[in-house]
CSV table of C-alpha atoms and ligand atoms in Angstrom, one decimal:
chain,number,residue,atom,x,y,z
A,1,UNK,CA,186.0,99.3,-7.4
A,2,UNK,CA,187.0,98.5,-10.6
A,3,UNK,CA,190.7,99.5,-11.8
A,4,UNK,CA,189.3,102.0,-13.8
A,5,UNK,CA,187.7,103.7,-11.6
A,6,UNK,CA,190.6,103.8,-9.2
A,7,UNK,CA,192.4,105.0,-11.5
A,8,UNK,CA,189.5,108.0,-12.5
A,9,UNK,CA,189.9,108.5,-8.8
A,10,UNK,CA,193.4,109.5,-8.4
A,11,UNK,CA,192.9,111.3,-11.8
A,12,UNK,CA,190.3,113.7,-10.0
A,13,UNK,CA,192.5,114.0,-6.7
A,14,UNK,CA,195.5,115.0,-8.6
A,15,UNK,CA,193.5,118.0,-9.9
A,16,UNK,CA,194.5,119.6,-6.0
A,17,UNK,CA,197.8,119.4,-6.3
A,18,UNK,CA,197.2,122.0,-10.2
A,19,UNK,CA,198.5,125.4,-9.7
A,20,UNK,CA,195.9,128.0,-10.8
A,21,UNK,CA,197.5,130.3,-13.4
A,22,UNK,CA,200.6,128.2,-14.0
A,23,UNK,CA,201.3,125.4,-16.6
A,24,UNK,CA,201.3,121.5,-15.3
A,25,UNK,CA,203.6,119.0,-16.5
A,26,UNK,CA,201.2,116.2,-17.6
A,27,UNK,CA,203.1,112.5,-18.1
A,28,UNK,CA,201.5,109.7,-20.2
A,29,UNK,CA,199.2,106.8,-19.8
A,30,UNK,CA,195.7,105.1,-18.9
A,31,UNK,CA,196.4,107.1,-15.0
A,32,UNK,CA,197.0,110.1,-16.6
A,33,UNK,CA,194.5,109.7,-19.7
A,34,UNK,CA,192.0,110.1,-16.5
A,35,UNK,CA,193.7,113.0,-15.1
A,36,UNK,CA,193.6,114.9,-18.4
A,37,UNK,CA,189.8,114.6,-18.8
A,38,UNK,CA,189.5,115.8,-14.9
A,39,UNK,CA,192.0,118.8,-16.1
A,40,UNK,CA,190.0,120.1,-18.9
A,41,UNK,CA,187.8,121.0,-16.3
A,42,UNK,CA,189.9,123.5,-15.2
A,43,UNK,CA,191.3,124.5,-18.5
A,44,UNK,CA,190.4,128.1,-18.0
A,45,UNK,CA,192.1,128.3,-14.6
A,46,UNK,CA,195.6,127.0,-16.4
A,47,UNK,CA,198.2,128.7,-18.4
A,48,UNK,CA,198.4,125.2,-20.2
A,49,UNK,CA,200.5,122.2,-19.4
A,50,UNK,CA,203.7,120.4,-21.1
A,51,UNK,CA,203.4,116.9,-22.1
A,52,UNK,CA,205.4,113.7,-22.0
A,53,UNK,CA,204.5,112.0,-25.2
A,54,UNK,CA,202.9,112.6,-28.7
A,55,UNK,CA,199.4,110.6,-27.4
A,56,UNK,CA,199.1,113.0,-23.9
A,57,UNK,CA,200.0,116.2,-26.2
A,58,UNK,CA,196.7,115.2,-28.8
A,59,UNK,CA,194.7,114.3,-25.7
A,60,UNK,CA,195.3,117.2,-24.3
A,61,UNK,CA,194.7,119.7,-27.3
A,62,UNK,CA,191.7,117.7,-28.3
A,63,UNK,CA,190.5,119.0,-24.8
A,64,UNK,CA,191.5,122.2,-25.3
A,65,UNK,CA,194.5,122.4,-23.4
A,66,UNK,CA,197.4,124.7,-24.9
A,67,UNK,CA,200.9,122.2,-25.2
A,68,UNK,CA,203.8,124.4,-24.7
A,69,UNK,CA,207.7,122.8,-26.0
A,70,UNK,CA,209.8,122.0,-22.5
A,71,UNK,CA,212.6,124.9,-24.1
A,72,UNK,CA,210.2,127.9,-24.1
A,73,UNK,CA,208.9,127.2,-20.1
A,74,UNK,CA,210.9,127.1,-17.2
A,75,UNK,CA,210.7,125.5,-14.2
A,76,UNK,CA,207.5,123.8,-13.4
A,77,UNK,CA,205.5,123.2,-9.7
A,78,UNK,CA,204.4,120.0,-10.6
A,79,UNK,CA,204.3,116.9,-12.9
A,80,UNK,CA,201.6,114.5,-12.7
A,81,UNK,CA,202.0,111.3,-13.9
A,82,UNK,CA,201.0,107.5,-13.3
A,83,UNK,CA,204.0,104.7,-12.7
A,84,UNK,CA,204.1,100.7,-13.0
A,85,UNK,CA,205.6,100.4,-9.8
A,86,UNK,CA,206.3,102.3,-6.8
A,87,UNK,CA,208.3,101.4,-3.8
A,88,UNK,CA,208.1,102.7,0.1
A,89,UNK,CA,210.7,105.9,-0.5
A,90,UNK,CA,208.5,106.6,-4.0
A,91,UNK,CA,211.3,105.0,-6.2
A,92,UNK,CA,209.2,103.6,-9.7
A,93,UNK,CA,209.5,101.8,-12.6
A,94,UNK,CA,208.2,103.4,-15.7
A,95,UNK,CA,207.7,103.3,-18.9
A,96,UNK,CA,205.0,100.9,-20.2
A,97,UNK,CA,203.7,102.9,-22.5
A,98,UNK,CA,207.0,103.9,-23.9
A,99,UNK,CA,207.3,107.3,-22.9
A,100,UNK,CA,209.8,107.0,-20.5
A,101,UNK,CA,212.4,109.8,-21.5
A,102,UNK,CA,209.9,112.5,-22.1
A,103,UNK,CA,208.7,111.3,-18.8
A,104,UNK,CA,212.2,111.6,-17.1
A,105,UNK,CA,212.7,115.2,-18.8
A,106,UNK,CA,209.7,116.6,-17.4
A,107,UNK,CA,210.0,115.7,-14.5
A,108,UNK,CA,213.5,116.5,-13.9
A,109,UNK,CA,212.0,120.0,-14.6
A,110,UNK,CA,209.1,120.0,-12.2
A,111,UNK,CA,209.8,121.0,-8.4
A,112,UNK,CA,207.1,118.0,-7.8
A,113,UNK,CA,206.9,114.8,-8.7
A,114,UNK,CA,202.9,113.8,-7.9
A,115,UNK,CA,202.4,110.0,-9.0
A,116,UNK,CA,198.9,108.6,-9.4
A,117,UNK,CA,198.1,105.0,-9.2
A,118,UNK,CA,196.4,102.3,-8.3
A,119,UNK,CA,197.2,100.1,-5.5
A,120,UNK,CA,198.2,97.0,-7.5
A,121,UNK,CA,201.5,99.5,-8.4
A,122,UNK,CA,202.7,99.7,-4.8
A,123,UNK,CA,205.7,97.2,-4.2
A,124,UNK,CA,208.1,96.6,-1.2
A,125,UNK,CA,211.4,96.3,-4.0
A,126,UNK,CA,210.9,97.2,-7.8
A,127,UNK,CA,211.6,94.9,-10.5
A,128,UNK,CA,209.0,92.6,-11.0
A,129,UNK,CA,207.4,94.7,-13.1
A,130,UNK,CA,210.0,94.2,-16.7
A,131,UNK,CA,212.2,97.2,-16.7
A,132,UNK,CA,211.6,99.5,-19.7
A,133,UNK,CA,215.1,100.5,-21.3
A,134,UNK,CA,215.0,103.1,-24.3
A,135,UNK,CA,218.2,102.5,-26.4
A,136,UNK,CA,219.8,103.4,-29.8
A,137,UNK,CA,219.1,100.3,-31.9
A,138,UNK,CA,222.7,99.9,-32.6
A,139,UNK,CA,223.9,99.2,-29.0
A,140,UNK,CA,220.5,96.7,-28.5
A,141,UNK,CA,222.4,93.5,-28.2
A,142,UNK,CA,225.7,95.0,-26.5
A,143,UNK,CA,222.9,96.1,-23.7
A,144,UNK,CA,220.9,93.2,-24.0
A,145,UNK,CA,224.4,91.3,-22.7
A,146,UNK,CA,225.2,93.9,-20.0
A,147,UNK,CA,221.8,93.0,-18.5
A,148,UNK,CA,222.7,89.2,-18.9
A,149,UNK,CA,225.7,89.7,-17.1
A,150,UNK,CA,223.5,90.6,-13.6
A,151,UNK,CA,221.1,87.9,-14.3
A,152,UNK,CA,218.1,90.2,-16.2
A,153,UNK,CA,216.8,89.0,-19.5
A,154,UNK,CA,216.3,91.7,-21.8
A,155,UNK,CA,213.4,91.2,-24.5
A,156,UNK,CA,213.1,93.9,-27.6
A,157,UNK,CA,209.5,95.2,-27.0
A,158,UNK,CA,207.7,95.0,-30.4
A,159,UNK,CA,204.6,96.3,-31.7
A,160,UNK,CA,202.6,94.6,-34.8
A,161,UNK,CA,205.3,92.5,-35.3
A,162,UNK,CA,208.1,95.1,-35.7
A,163,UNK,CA,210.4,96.8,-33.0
A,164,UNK,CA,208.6,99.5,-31.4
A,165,UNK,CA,209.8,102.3,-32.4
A,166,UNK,CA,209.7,105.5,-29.6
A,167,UNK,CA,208.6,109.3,-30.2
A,168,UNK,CA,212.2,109.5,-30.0
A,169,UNK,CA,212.8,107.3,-32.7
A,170,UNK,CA,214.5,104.7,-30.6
A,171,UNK,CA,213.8,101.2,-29.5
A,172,UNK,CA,213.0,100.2,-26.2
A,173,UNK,CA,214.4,96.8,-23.8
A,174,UNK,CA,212.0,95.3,-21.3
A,175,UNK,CA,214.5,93.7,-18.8
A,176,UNK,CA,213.0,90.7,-16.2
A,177,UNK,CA,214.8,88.9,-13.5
A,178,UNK,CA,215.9,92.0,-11.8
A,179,UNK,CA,215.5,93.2,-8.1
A,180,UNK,CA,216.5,96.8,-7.6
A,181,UNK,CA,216.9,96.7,-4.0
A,182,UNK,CA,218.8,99.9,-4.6
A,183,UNK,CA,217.2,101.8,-6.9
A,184,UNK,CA,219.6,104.8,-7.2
A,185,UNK,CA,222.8,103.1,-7.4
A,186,UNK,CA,221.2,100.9,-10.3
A,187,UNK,CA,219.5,103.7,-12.2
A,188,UNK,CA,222.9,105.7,-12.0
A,189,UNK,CA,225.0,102.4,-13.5
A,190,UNK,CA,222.7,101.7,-16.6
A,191,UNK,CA,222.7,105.4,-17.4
A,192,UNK,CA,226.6,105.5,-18.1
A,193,UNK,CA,225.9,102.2,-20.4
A,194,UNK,CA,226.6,103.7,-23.9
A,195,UNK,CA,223.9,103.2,-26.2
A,196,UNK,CA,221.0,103.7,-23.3
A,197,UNK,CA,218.6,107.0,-23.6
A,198,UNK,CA,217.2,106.4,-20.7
A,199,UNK,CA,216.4,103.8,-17.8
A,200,UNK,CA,213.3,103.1,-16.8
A,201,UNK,CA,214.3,103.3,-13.1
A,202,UNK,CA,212.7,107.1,-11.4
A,203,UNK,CA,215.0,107.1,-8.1
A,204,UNK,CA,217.0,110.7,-9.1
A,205,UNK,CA,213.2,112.0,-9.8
A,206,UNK,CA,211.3,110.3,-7.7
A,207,UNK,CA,207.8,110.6,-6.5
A,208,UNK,CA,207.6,113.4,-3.7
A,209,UNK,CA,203.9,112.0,-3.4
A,210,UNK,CA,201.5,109.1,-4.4
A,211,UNK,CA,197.9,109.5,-4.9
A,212,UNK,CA,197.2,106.0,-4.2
A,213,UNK,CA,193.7,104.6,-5.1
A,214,UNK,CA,192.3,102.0,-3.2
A,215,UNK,CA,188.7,100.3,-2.1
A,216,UNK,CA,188.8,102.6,1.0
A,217,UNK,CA,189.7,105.9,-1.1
A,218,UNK,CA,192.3,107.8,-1.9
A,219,UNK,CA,195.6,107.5,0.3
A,220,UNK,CA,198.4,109.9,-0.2
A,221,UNK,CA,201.6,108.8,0.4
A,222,UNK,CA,204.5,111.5,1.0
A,223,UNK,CA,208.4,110.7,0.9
B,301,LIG,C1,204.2,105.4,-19.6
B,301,LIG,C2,204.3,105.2,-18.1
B,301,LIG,C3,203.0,105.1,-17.3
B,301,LIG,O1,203.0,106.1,-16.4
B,301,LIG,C4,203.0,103.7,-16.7
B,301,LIG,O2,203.1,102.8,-17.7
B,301,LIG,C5,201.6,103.5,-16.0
B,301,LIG,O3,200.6,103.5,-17.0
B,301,LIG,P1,199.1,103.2,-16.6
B,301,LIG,O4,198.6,104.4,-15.9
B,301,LIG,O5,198.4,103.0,-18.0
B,301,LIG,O6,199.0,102.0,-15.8
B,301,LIG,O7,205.4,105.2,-17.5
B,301,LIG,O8,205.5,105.4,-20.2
């Protein structure tokens, strides 16, 4: 199988985990781009969701789906959303397509963290996929020599030429050289750096399962 259609595959697995009646928590990506087309299937069966990024929420409305803001819902069953690494206790890296801090808010507000991905995303220790970092522009090069400092090169992420520039209005780091043999300890340090939005590091909300696509099917993998 192609790594599309993996990743079409989790997409239509994911749909179990959906609560009928309730609104989903819908995260941000090509995994996820999948999901949303298997969720407008059940549309009608779905209060409506809320979304991690500008590009999930038009995806999702162009479907049909009703967006509601993070402040007028409360506490959601379940977030669905892909990662660009996953460990063994369901620790990722995320943020490769930027969203990372929407991402984190949702599902710190979700009871259930269900990641969907493809098997080339499951590692034994994160960190060889570069770190995604959203910081204030003005701490960038104080942050970029924190990272230095435990061996990680930090690289601004640019798009056309220009600094990236997040639905948050911030800029974001991609960090190599790092191995986060512990996850949580390391996510909780660069949070308390000044100047950092948020890490890219999902130990605090961490997967509670993985819909992992592979040639022999879907596995799910629960931590
Ligand atoms: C976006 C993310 C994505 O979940 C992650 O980059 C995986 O994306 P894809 O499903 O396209 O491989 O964190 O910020």
């Amino acid at each position: 199988m192609t790594q599309d259609e993996l990743k079409a595959l989790v997409g239509q697995a994911a749909l179990q985990y959906v609560v009928p009646g309730e609104i989903v928590g819908v995260g941000t990506g090509s995994t996820v781009n999948k999901f949303i087309e298997a969720l407008a299937t059940l549309k009608d069966r779905i209060a409506g969701a809320v979304s991690s990024s500008d590009a999930s929420t038009a995806r999702l409305q162009a479907l049909g789906i009703r967006v509601f803001d993070a402040n007028a819902v409360g506490e959601l069953s379940v977030y669905i959303d892909g990662a660009d690494e996953i460990d063994g206790q369901g620790c990722m890296i995320k943020g490769g397509g930027a969203a990372l801090t929407r991402e984190k808010i949702v599902a710190a507000q979700s009871r259930r963290f269900v990641c969907i991905a493809d098997e080339s995303k499951r590692v034994a220790v994160l960190g060889r996929f570069p770190l995604p970092v959203e910081v204030i522009p003005m701490a960038e090069a104080r942050i970029t020599r924190q990272f230095a400092a435990l061996g990680g090169t930090a690289r601004l992420r640019l798009k056309d030429g220009a600094p990236l520039v997040t639905d948050n209005g911030q800029h974001i780091l991609d960090v190599t050289g790092l191995s986060l043999e512990d996850p949580t300890a390391f996510e909780s340090m660069v949070n308390q750096w000044p100047g950092v939005v948020t890490v890219g590091v999902f130990a605090h909300q961490k997967a509670a399962v993985c819909l992992l696509g592979t040639d022999q099917g879907v596995r799910t993998l629960s931590f």
